[in-house]
Amino acid sequence: MLTQFPFSAIVAMEDMRLALILNAISPAIGGVLVRGEKGTAKSTAVRALTAVLPPVDIVPGCRFSCAPAAPDPHCPDGPHAGPHAGTAGAERRPARLAELPVGATEDRLTGSLDIGRALTAGETVFAPGLLAEAHRGVLYVDEVNLLHDHLVDLLLDAAALGTSYVERDGVSVRHAARFLLVGTMNPEEGELRPQLLDRFGLTVEAAAPRDPGLRAEVVRRRLAFDAGPDGFAARFAADEAKLADAIAAARSRLPDVVLDDAELERIAGVCARFDVDGLRADIVIARTAAAHAAWRGADRVTRADVRAAARLALPHRRRRNPFDAPGLDEQQLDDALGDDEDDPPEPPPDGGPDGGPDGGPDGGPDGGPDGGPDGGRHDDGPAPGDTNDAGGGTDGAPDGAAGNGQAPRETVAPSGEPFRARQLEVPGKGTGAAGRRSRAYTDAGRTVGARRPRSAQTVRD
């Protein structure tokens, strides 16, 4: 078997790695679309992902990878004999990676009539396609933007429904098709239609790092892998096992993650702020945020989880002008998310609700030093001790507040004399006669040109 580059050995590409891991935790997110320039390890990362996915238990002999604990009731190879208690007779195998080439046909994707069985035995038997092969695994489409639109429609419908329906050649088949869908593309070769783009749960931009140190490390690891794939994979075997255990633990933790109403309303507010069409973005962010919380080891979705999910789910769904650059304005995202209500508010400077122990900065009923109705001071001018208008009053209060609870005063620089631009003149300019061909005083000499002699006679007919 061909040794794949280890997933944990990929340098940088944090967003791409995170998006793949979150979909591995929760395939219901809807897949990942990786957009990026050529040579950015897109295919390498996808092919390496299956090594860190948990192995699957299947019913022995089932071509559609039915789970022994809950077999598909519509499986063409069924019906299977009820839930298998303890899965004692189950067959365990690694998660599969099914690749859909650009030139594939619809029969290869969904499956069709088994022509060999039909001709030799006269039986109507369904031959499964790539959707059945990818069930409970990964379905990878390289150059998805070059795939025929009707194939992309079938692919994304199956990924959204988790079921493949086949009605053709006298065959009527329905089987489970739940898989992690990953598509990669180079935007230089064309874009996906917006309707198809929206069907991918998450999208990331893959770009080569600009740091020379990171680029050197990428080349160093690639050369080491090419020199000895097995030895290089052994170096990262412990990291791969640790990552696989973390993904399996997050999967088991996911059903218990709580998404409360406050965070759900935050998600809806972000989607409304970015003016996205439909409600698919809200659902995807909710599922991604829950997966992110499970990946962190938390039992509740927080603002940080929603932010991480929105960064991956909104860039290809927000409305933008035709010439706007792809991506997401993170400052706009932070403004839409608002503050985290879980963080305790900062205490007042002096401990009281308004700064002082009794509500005023100096203990008076209205905050003034004498407790008078106007704070003991009027706006007749600065106090004798208020000599610093910018900050650091006489009583040590910062910003010139002078301990009176008032806003700091702003200093305004006085205006000076109006600025007048100096007129620049070149000596000797304009001393010749007016006109474009006038003489000028230069170090290069005068311009010499051809001139017809005066003695020449004009030839007339």
JSON list of N, CA and C in Angstrom, two decimals, residues 127-188:
[
{"chain": "A", "resi": 127, "resn": "ALA", "atom": "N", "xyz": [-24.94, -2.48, -9.18]},
{"chain": "A", "resi": 127, "resn": "ALA", "atom": "CA", "xyz": [-23.51, -2.33, -8.92]},
{"chain": "A", "resi": 127, "resn": "ALA", "atom": "C", "xyz": [-23.28, -0.99, -8.25]},
{"chain": "A", "resi": 128, "resn": "PRO", "atom": "N", "xyz": [-22.79, -0.93, -7.00]},
{"chain": "A", "resi": 128, "resn": "PRO", "atom": "CA", "xyz": [-22.64, 0.34, -6.30]},
{"chain": "A", "resi": 128, "resn": "PRO", "atom": "C", "xyz": [-21.59, 1.24, -6.95]},
{"chain": "A", "resi": 129, "resn": "GLY", "atom": "N", "xyz": [-21.77, 2.54, -6.78]},
{"chain": "A", "resi": 129, "resn": "GLY", "atom": "CA", "xyz": [-20.84, 3.52, -7.31]},
{"chain": "A", "resi": 129, "resn": "GLY", "atom": "C", "xyz": [-19.99, 4.14, -6.22]},
{"chain": "A", "resi": 130, "resn": "LEU", "atom": "N", "xyz": [-19.43, 5.29, -6.54]},
{"chain": "A", "resi": 130, "resn": "LEU", "atom": "CA", "xyz": [-18.52, 5.95, -5.61]},
{"chain": "A", "resi": 130, "resn": "LEU", "atom": "C", "xyz": [-19.23, 6.46, -4.36]},
{"chain": "A", "resi": 131, "resn": "LEU", "atom": "N", "xyz": [-20.52, 6.80, -4.49]},
{"chain": "A", "resi": 131, "resn": "LEU", "atom": "CA", "xyz": [-21.25, 7.26, -3.30]},
{"chain": "A", "resi": 131, "resn": "LEU", "atom": "C", "xyz": [-21.36, 6.16, -2.25]},
{"chain": "A", "resi": 132, "resn": "ALA", "atom": "N", "xyz": [-21.56, 4.94, -2.70]},
{"chain": "A", "resi": 132, "resn": "ALA", "atom": "CA", "xyz": [-21.61, 3.82, -1.77]},
{"chain": "A", "resi": 132, "resn": "ALA", "atom": "C", "xyz": [-20.23, 3.49, -1.23]},
{"chain": "A", "resi": 133, "resn": "GLU", "atom": "N", "xyz": [-19.21, 3.63, -2.07]},
{"chain": "A", "resi": 133, "resn": "GLU", "atom": "CA", "xyz": [-17.85, 3.34, -1.61]},
{"chain": "A", "resi": 133, "resn": "GLU", "atom": "C", "xyz": [-17.39, 4.34, -0.56]},
{"chain": "A", "resi": 134, "resn": "ALA", "atom": "N", "xyz": [-17.86, 5.60, -0.67]},
{"chain": "A", "resi": 134, "resn": "ALA", "atom": "CA", "xyz": [-17.44, 6.63, 0.26]},
{"chain": "A", "resi": 134, "resn": "ALA", "atom": "C", "xyz": [-18.26, 6.67, 1.54]},
{"chain": "A", "resi": 135, "resn": "HIS", "atom": "N", "xyz": [-19.31, 5.87, 1.65]},
{"chain": "A", "resi": 135, "resn": "HIS", "atom": "CA", "xyz": [-20.15, 5.88, 2.83]},
{"chain": "A", "resi": 135, "resn": "HIS", "atom": "C", "xyz": [-19.32, 5.61, 4.08]},
{"chain": "A", "resi": 136, "resn": "ARG", "atom": "N", "xyz": [-19.46, 6.54, 5.07]},
{"chain": "A", "resi": 136, "resn": "ARG", "atom": "CA", "xyz": [-18.73, 6.49, 6.33]},
{"chain": "A", "resi": 136, "resn": "ARG", "atom": "C", "xyz": [-17.22, 6.72, 6.13]},
{"chain": "A", "resi": 137, "resn": "GLY", "atom": "N", "xyz": [-16.89, 7.37, 5.02]},
{"chain": "A", "resi": 137, "resn": "GLY", "atom": "CA", "xyz": [-15.50, 7.71, 4.74]},
{"chain": "A", "resi": 137, "resn": "GLY", "atom": "C", "xyz": [-15.41, 9.10, 4.15]},
{"chain": "A", "resi": 138, "resn": "VAL", "atom": "N", "xyz": [-14.50, 9.27, 3.19]},
{"chain": "A", "resi": 138, "resn": "VAL", "atom": "CA", "xyz": [-14.23, 10.57, 2.57]},
{"chain": "A", "resi": 138, "resn": "VAL", "atom": "C", "xyz": [-14.43, 10.44, 1.07]},
{"chain": "A", "resi": 139, "resn": "LEU", "atom": "N", "xyz": [-15.13, 11.40, 0.49]},
{"chain": "A", "resi": 139, "resn": "LEU", "atom": "CA", "xyz": [-15.27, 11.50, -0.96]},
{"chain": "A", "resi": 139, "resn": "LEU", "atom": "C", "xyz": [-14.55, 12.76, -1.40]},
{"chain": "A", "resi": 140, "resn": "TYR", "atom": "N", "xyz": [-13.53, 12.58, -2.21]},
{"chain": "A", "resi": 140, "resn": "TYR", "atom": "CA", "xyz": [-12.67, 13.69, -2.60]},
{"chain": "A", "resi": 140, "resn": "TYR", "atom": "C", "xyz": [-12.85, 13.99, -4.08]},
{"chain": "A", "resi": 141, "resn": "VAL", "atom": "N", "xyz": [-13.06, 15.27, -4.40]},
{"chain": "A", "resi": 141, "resn": "VAL", "atom": "CA", "xyz": [-13.22, 15.72, -5.77]},
{"chain": "A", "resi": 141, "resn": "VAL", "atom": "C", "xyz": [-12.15, 16.77, -6.04]},
{"chain": "A", "resi": 142, "resn": "ASP", "atom": "N", "xyz": [-11.14, 16.41, -6.79]},
{"chain": "A", "resi": 142, "resn": "ASP", "atom": "CA", "xyz": [-10.11, 17.37, -7.18]},
{"chain": "A", "resi": 142, "resn": "ASP", "atom": "C", "xyz": [-10.60, 18.16, -8.39]},
{"chain": "A", "resi": 143, "resn": "GLU", "atom": "N", "xyz": [-10.26, 19.45, -8.41]},
{"chain": "A", "resi": 143, "resn": "GLU", "atom": "CA", "xyz": [-10.71, 20.35, -9.48]},
{"chain": "A", "resi": 143, "resn": "GLU", "atom": "C", "xyz": [-12.23, 20.30, -9.61]},
{"chain": "A", "resi": 144, "resn": "VAL", "atom": "N", "xyz": [-12.91, 20.51, -8.48]},
{"chain": "A", "resi": 144, "resn": "VAL", "atom": "CA", "xyz": [-14.37, 20.40, -8.47]},
{"chain": "A", "resi": 144, "resn": "VAL", "atom": "C", "xyz": [-15.01, 21.46, -9.36]},
{"chain": "A", "resi": 145, "resn": "ASN", "atom": "N", "xyz": [-14.33, 22.56, -9.58]},
{"chain": "A", "resi": 145, "resn": "ASN", "atom": "CA", "xyz": [-14.89, 23.60, -10.46]},
{"chain": "A", "resi": 145, "resn": "ASN", "atom": "C", "xyz": [-14.92, 23.18, -11.91]},
{"chain": "A", "resi": 146, "resn": "LEU", "atom": "N", "xyz": [-14.18, 22.12, -12.28]},
{"chain": "A", "resi": 146, "resn": "LEU", "atom": "CA", "xyz": [-14.20, 21.62, -13.65]},
{"chain": "A", "resi": 146, "resn": "LEU", "atom": "C", "xyz": [-15.15, 20.44, -13.82]},
{"chain": "A", "resi": 147, "resn": "LEU", "atom": "N", "xyz": [-15.78, 19.99, -12.74]},
{"chain": "A", "resi": 147, "resn": "LEU", "atom": "CA", "xyz": [-16.71, 18.87, -12.81]},
{"chain": "A", "resi": 147, "resn": "LEU", "atom": "C", "xyz": [-18.01, 19.33, -13.44]},
{"chain": "A", "resi": 148, "resn": "HIS", "atom": "N", "xyz": [-18.66, 18.44, -14.18]},
{"chain": "A", "resi": 148, "resn": "HIS", "atom": "CA", "xyz": [-19.93, 18.77, -14.80]},
{"chain": "A", "resi": 148, "resn": "HIS", "atom": "C", "xyz": [-20.96, 19.14, -13.74]},
{"chain": "A", "resi": 149, "resn": "ASP", "atom": "N", "xyz": [-21.79, 20.13, -14.06]},
{"chain": "A", "resi": 149, "resn": "ASP", "atom": "CA", "xyz": [-22.73, 20.64, -13.07]},
{"chain": "A", "resi": 149, "resn": "ASP", "atom": "C", "xyz": [-23.72, 19.60, -12.60]},
{"chain": "A", "resi": 150, "resn": "HIS", "atom": "N", "xyz": [-24.18, 18.73, -13.49]},
{"chain": "A", "resi": 150, "resn": "HIS", "atom": "CA", "xyz": [-25.17, 17.74, -13.05]},
{"chain": "A", "resi": 150, "resn": "HIS", "atom": "C", "xyz": [-24.56, 16.73, -12.10]},
{"chain": "A", "resi": 151, "resn": "LEU", "atom": "N", "xyz": [-23.25, 16.45, -12.24]},
{"chain": "A", "resi": 151, "resn": "LEU", "atom": "CA", "xyz": [-22.58, 15.56, -11.29]},
{"chain": "A", "resi": 151, "resn": "LEU", "atom": "C", "xyz": [-22.41, 16.25, -9.94]},
{"chain": "A", "resi": 152, "resn": "VAL", "atom": "N", "xyz": [-22.10, 17.53, -9.97]},
{"chain": "A", "resi": 152, "resn": "VAL", "atom": "CA", "xyz": [-21.98, 18.27, -8.71]},
{"chain": "A", "resi": 152, "resn": "VAL", "atom": "C", "xyz": [-23.32, 18.32, -8.00]},
{"chain": "A", "resi": 153, "resn": "ASP", "atom": "N", "xyz": [-24.41, 18.48, -8.75]},
{"chain": "A", "resi": 153, "resn": "ASP", "atom": "CA", "xyz": [-25.74, 18.48, -8.15]},
{"chain": "A", "resi": 153, "resn": "ASP", "atom": "C", "xyz": [-26.03, 17.15, -7.45]},
{"chain": "A", "resi": 154, "resn": "LEU", "atom": "N", "xyz": [-25.77, 16.05, -8.13]},
{"chain": "A", "resi": 154, "resn": "LEU", "atom": "CA", "xyz": [-25.98, 14.74, -7.52]},
{"chain": "A", "resi": 154, "resn": "LEU", "atom": "C", "xyz": [-25.13, 14.55, -6.28]},
{"chain": "A", "resi": 155, "resn": "LEU", "atom": "N", "xyz": [-23.90, 15.00, -6.39]},
{"chain": "A", "resi": 155, "resn": "LEU", "atom": "CA", "xyz": [-22.95, 14.83, -5.29]},
{"chain": "A", "resi": 155, "resn": "LEU", "atom": "C", "xyz": [-23.39, 15.61, -4.06]},
{"chain": "A", "resi": 156, "resn": "LEU", "atom": "N", "xyz": [-23.75, 16.86, -4.24]},
{"chain": "A", "resi": 156, "resn": "LEU", "atom": "CA", "xyz": [-24.11, 17.70, -3.11]},
{"chain": "A", "resi": 156, "resn": "LEU", "atom": "C", "xyz": [-25.47, 17.32, -2.54]},
{"chain": "A", "resi": 157, "resn": "ASP", "atom": "N", "xyz": [-26.38, 16.85, -3.37]},
{"chain": "A", "resi": 157, "resn": "ASP", "atom": "CA", "xyz": [-27.66, 16.38, -2.85]},
{"chain": "A", "resi": 157, "resn": "ASP", "atom": "C", "xyz": [-27.48, 15.16, -1.94]},
{"chain": "A", "resi": 158, "resn": "ALA", "atom": "N", "xyz": [-26.64, 14.24, -2.38]},
{"chain": "A", "resi": 158, "resn": "ALA", "atom": "CA", "xyz": [-26.38, 13.06, -1.56]},
{"chain": "A", "resi": 158, "resn": "ALA", "atom": "C", "xyz": [-25.70, 13.44, -0.26]},
{"chain": "A", "resi": 159, "resn": "ALA", "atom": "N", "xyz": [-24.77, 14.40, -0.33]},
{"chain": "A", "resi": 159, "resn": "ALA", "atom": "CA", "xyz": [-24.07, 14.83, 0.89]},
{"chain": "A", "resi": 159, "resn": "ALA", "atom": "C", "xyz": [-25.02, 15.52, 1.86]},
{"chain": "A", "resi": 160, "resn": "ALA", "atom": "N", "xyz": [-25.99, 16.27, 1.34]},
{"chain": "A", "resi": 160, "resn": "ALA", "atom": "CA", "xyz": [-26.93, 16.98, 2.21]},
{"chain": "A", "resi": 160, "resn": "ALA", "atom": "C", "xyz": [-27.97, 16.04, 2.82]},
{"chain": "A", "resi": 161, "resn": "LEU", "atom": "N", "xyz": [-28.43, 15.07, 2.03]},
{"chain": "A", "resi": 161, "resn": "LEU", "atom": "CA", "xyz": [-29.49, 14.16, 2.51]},
{"chain": "A", "resi": 161, "resn": "LEU", "atom": "C", "xyz": [-28.94, 12.95, 3.23]},
{"chain": "A", "resi": 162, "resn": "GLY", "atom": "N", "xyz": [-27.69, 12.59, 2.94]},
{"chain": "A", "resi": 162, "resn": "GLY", "atom": "CA", "xyz": [-27.14, 11.37, 3.53]},
{"chain": "A", "resi": 162, "resn": "GLY", "atom": "C", "xyz": [-27.68, 10.11, 2.90]},
{"chain": "A", "resi": 163, "resn": "THR", "atom": "N", "xyz": [-28.33, 10.24, 1.75]},
{"chain": "A", "resi": 163, "resn": "THR", "atom": "CA", "xyz": [-28.94, 9.09, 1.07]},
{"chain": "A", "resi": 163, "resn": "THR", "atom": "C", "xyz": [-28.80, 9.29, -0.43]},
{"chain": "A", "resi": 164, "resn": "SER", "atom": "N", "xyz": [-28.56, 8.19, -1.14]},
{"chain": "A", "resi": 164, "resn": "SER", "atom": "CA", "xyz": [-28.46, 8.22, -2.59]},
{"chain": "A", "resi": 164, "resn": "SER", "atom": "C", "xyz": [-29.65, 7.46, -3.17]},
{"chain": "A", "resi": 165, "resn": "TYR", "atom": "N", "xyz": [-30.35, 8.09, -4.13]},
{"chain": "A", "resi": 165, "resn": "TYR", "atom": "CA", "xyz": [-31.48, 7.49, -4.81]},
{"chain": "A", "resi": 165, "resn": "TYR", "atom": "C", "xyz": [-31.07, 7.22, -6.26]},
{"chain": "A", "resi": 166, "resn": "VAL", "atom": "N", "xyz": [-31.33, 6.02, -6.71]},
{"chain": "A", "resi": 166, "resn": "VAL", "atom": "CA", "xyz": [-30.99, 5.64, -8.08]},
{"chain": "A", "resi": 166, "resn": "VAL", "atom": "C", "xyz": [-32.25, 5.06, -8.72]},
{"chain": "A", "resi": 167, "resn": "GLU", "atom": "N", "xyz": [-32.66, 5.70, -9.82]},
{"chain": "A", "resi": 167, "resn": "GLU", "atom": "CA", "xyz": [-33.82, 5.23, -10.59]},
{"chain": "A", "resi": 167, "resn": "GLU", "atom": "C", "xyz": [-33.40, 5.21, -12.05]},
{"chain": "A", "resi": 168, "resn": "ARG", "atom": "N", "xyz": [-32.89, 4.07, -12.52]},
{"chain": "A", "resi": 168, "resn": "ARG", "atom": "CA", "xyz": [-32.43, 3.99, -13.91]},
{"chain": "A", "resi": 168, "resn": "ARG", "atom": "C", "xyz": [-32.23, 2.53, -14.30]},
{"chain": "A", "resi": 169, "resn": "ASP", "atom": "N", "xyz": [-32.33, 2.26, -15.59]},
{"chain": "A", "resi": 169, "resn": "ASP", "atom": "CA", "xyz": [-32.06, 0.92, -16.15]},
{"chain": "A", "resi": 169, "resn": "ASP", "atom": "C", "xyz": [-32.87, -0.16, -15.45]},
{"chain": "A", "resi": 170, "resn": "GLY", "atom": "N", "xyz": [-34.11, 0.17, -15.07]},
{"chain": "A", "resi": 170, "resn": "GLY", "atom": "CA", "xyz": [-34.93, -0.82, -14.41]},
{"chain": "A", "resi": 170, "resn": "GLY", "atom": "C", "xyz": [-34.53, -1.10, -12.98]},
{"chain": "A", "resi": 171, "resn": "VAL", "atom": "N", "xyz": [-33.69, -0.26, -12.41]},
{"chain": "A", "resi": 171, "resn": "VAL", "atom": "CA", "xyz": [-33.22, -0.46, -11.04]},
{"chain": "A", "resi": 171, "resn": "VAL", "atom": "C", "xyz": [-33.75, 0.68, -10.18]},
{"chain": "A", "resi": 172, "resn": "SER", "atom": "N", "xyz": [-34.31, 0.36, -9.05]},
{"chain": "A", "resi": 172, "resn": "SER", "atom": "CA", "xyz": [-34.76, 1.34, -8.07]},
{"chain": "A", "resi": 172, "resn": "SER", "atom": "C", "xyz": [-34.07, 1.02, -6.75]},
{"chain": "A", "resi": 173, "resn": "VAL", "atom": "N", "xyz": [-33.10, 1.87, -6.39]},
{"chain": "A", "resi": 173, "resn": "VAL", "atom": "CA", "xyz": [-32.25, 1.58, -5.24]},
{"chain": "A", "resi": 173, "resn": "VAL", "atom": "C", "xyz": [-32.17, 2.83, -4.38]},
{"chain": "A", "resi": 174, "resn": "ARG", "atom": "N", "xyz": [-32.16, 2.61, -3.09]},
{"chain": "A", "resi": 174, "resn": "ARG", "atom": "CA", "xyz": [-31.91, 3.67, -2.12]},
{"chain": "A", "resi": 174, "resn": "ARG", "atom": "C", "xyz": [-30.95, 3.12, -1.07]},
{"chain": "A", "resi": 175, "resn": "HIS", "atom": "N", "xyz": [-29.88, 3.85, -0.83]},
{"chain": "A", "resi": 175, "resn": "HIS", "atom": "CA", "xyz": [-28.91, 3.39, 0.17]},
{"chain": "A", "resi": 175, "resn": "HIS", "atom": "C", "xyz": [-28.30, 4.59, 0.88]},
{"chain": "A", "resi": 176, "resn": "ALA", "atom": "N", "xyz": [-27.77, 4.36, 2.06]},
{"chain": "A", "resi": 176, "resn": "ALA", "atom": "CA", "xyz": [-27.15, 5.43, 2.85]},
{"chain": "A", "resi": 176, "resn": "ALA", "atom": "C", "xyz": [-25.87, 5.90, 2.19]},
{"chain": "A", "resi": 177, "resn": "ALA", "atom": "N", "xyz": [-25.65, 7.21, 2.24]},
{"chain": "A", "resi": 177, "resn": "ALA", "atom": "CA", "xyz": [-24.43, 7.80, 1.67]},
{"chain": "A", "resi": 177, "resn": "ALA", "atom": "C", "xyz": [-24.03, 8.99, 2.54]},
{"chain": "A", "resi": 178, "resn": "ARG", "atom": "N", "xyz": [-23.47, 8.69, 3.71]},
{"chain": "A", "resi": 178, "resn": "ARG", "atom": "CA", "xyz": [-22.99, 9.74, 4.60]},
{"chain": "A", "resi": 178, "resn": "ARG", "atom": "C", "xyz": [-21.47, 9.73, 4.57]},
{"chain": "A", "resi": 179, "resn": "PHE", "atom": "N", "xyz": [-20.92, 10.82, 4.12]},
{"chain": "A", "resi": 179, "resn": "PHE", "atom": "CA", "xyz": [-19.47, 10.88, 3.94]},
{"chain": "A", "resi": 179, "resn": "PHE", "atom": "C", "xyz": [-19.00, 12.30, 4.15]},
{"chain": "A", "resi": 180, "resn": "LEU", "atom": "N", "xyz": [-17.71, 12.42, 4.30]},
{"chain": "A", "resi": 180, "resn": "LEU", "atom": "CA", "xyz": [-17.07, 13.72, 4.39]},
{"chain": "A", "resi": 180, "resn": "LEU", "atom": "C", "xyz": [-16.70, 14.16, 2.98]},
{"chain": "A", "resi": 181, "resn": "LEU", "atom": "N", "xyz": [-17.37, 15.20, 2.49]},
{"chain": "A", "resi": 181, "resn": "LEU", "atom": "CA", "xyz": [-17.14, 15.69, 1.14]},
{"chain": "A", "resi": 181, "resn": "LEU", "atom": "C", "xyz": [-16.08, 16.78, 1.16]},
{"chain": "A", "resi": 182, "resn": "VAL", "atom": "N", "xyz": [-15.05, 16.59, 0.34]},
{"chain": "A", "resi": 182, "resn": "VAL", "atom": "CA", "xyz": [-13.98, 17.57, 0.23]},
{"chain": "A", "resi": 182, "resn": "VAL", "atom": "C", "xyz": [-13.75, 17.85, -1.25]},
{"chain": "A", "resi": 183, "resn": "GLY", "atom": "N", "xyz": [-13.79, 19.12, -1.59]},
{"chain": "A", "resi": 183, "resn": "GLY", "atom": "CA", "xyz": [-13.48, 19.54, -2.95]},
{"chain": "A", "resi": 183, "resn": "GLY", "atom": "C", "xyz": [-12.33, 20.53, -2.94]},
{"chain": "A", "resi": 184, "resn": "THR", "atom": "N", "xyz": [-11.46, 20.43, -3.91]},
{"chain": "A", "resi": 184, "resn": "THR", "atom": "CA", "xyz": [-10.35, 21.37, -4.06]},
{"chain": "A", "resi": 184, "resn": "THR", "atom": "C", "xyz": [-10.44, 22.01, -5.44]},
{"chain": "A", "resi": 185, "resn": "MET", "atom": "N", "xyz": [-9.97, 23.24, -5.53]},
{"chain": "A", "resi": 185, "resn": "MET", "atom": "CA", "xyz": [-10.03, 23.94, -6.80]},
{"chain": "A", "resi": 185, "resn": "MET", "atom": "C", "xyz": [-9.00, 25.07, -6.81]},
{"chain": "A", "resi": 186, "resn": "ASN", "atom": "N", "xyz": [-8.63, 25.45, -8.02]},
{"chain": "A", "resi": 186, "resn": "ASN", "atom": "CA", "xyz": [-7.77, 26.60, -8.25]},
{"chain": "A", "resi": 186, "resn": "ASN", "atom": "C", "xyz": [-8.64, 27.69, -8.88]},
{"chain": "A", "resi": 187, "resn": "PRO", "atom": "N", "xyz": [-8.86, 28.81, -8.19]},
{"chain": "A", "resi": 187, "resn": "PRO", "atom": "CA", "xyz": [-9.74, 29.85, -8.74]},
{"chain": "A", "resi": 187, "resn": "PRO", "atom": "C", "xyz": [-9.29, 30.38, -10.09]},
{"chain": "A", "resi": 188, "resn": "GLU", "atom": "N", "xyz": [-8.02, 30.21, -10.43]},
{"chain": "A", "resi": 188, "resn": "GLU", "atom": "CA", "xyz": [-7.54, 30.69, -11.72]},
{"chain": "A", "resi": 188, "resn": "GLU", "atom": "C", "xyz": [-8.18, 29.93, -12.88]}
]
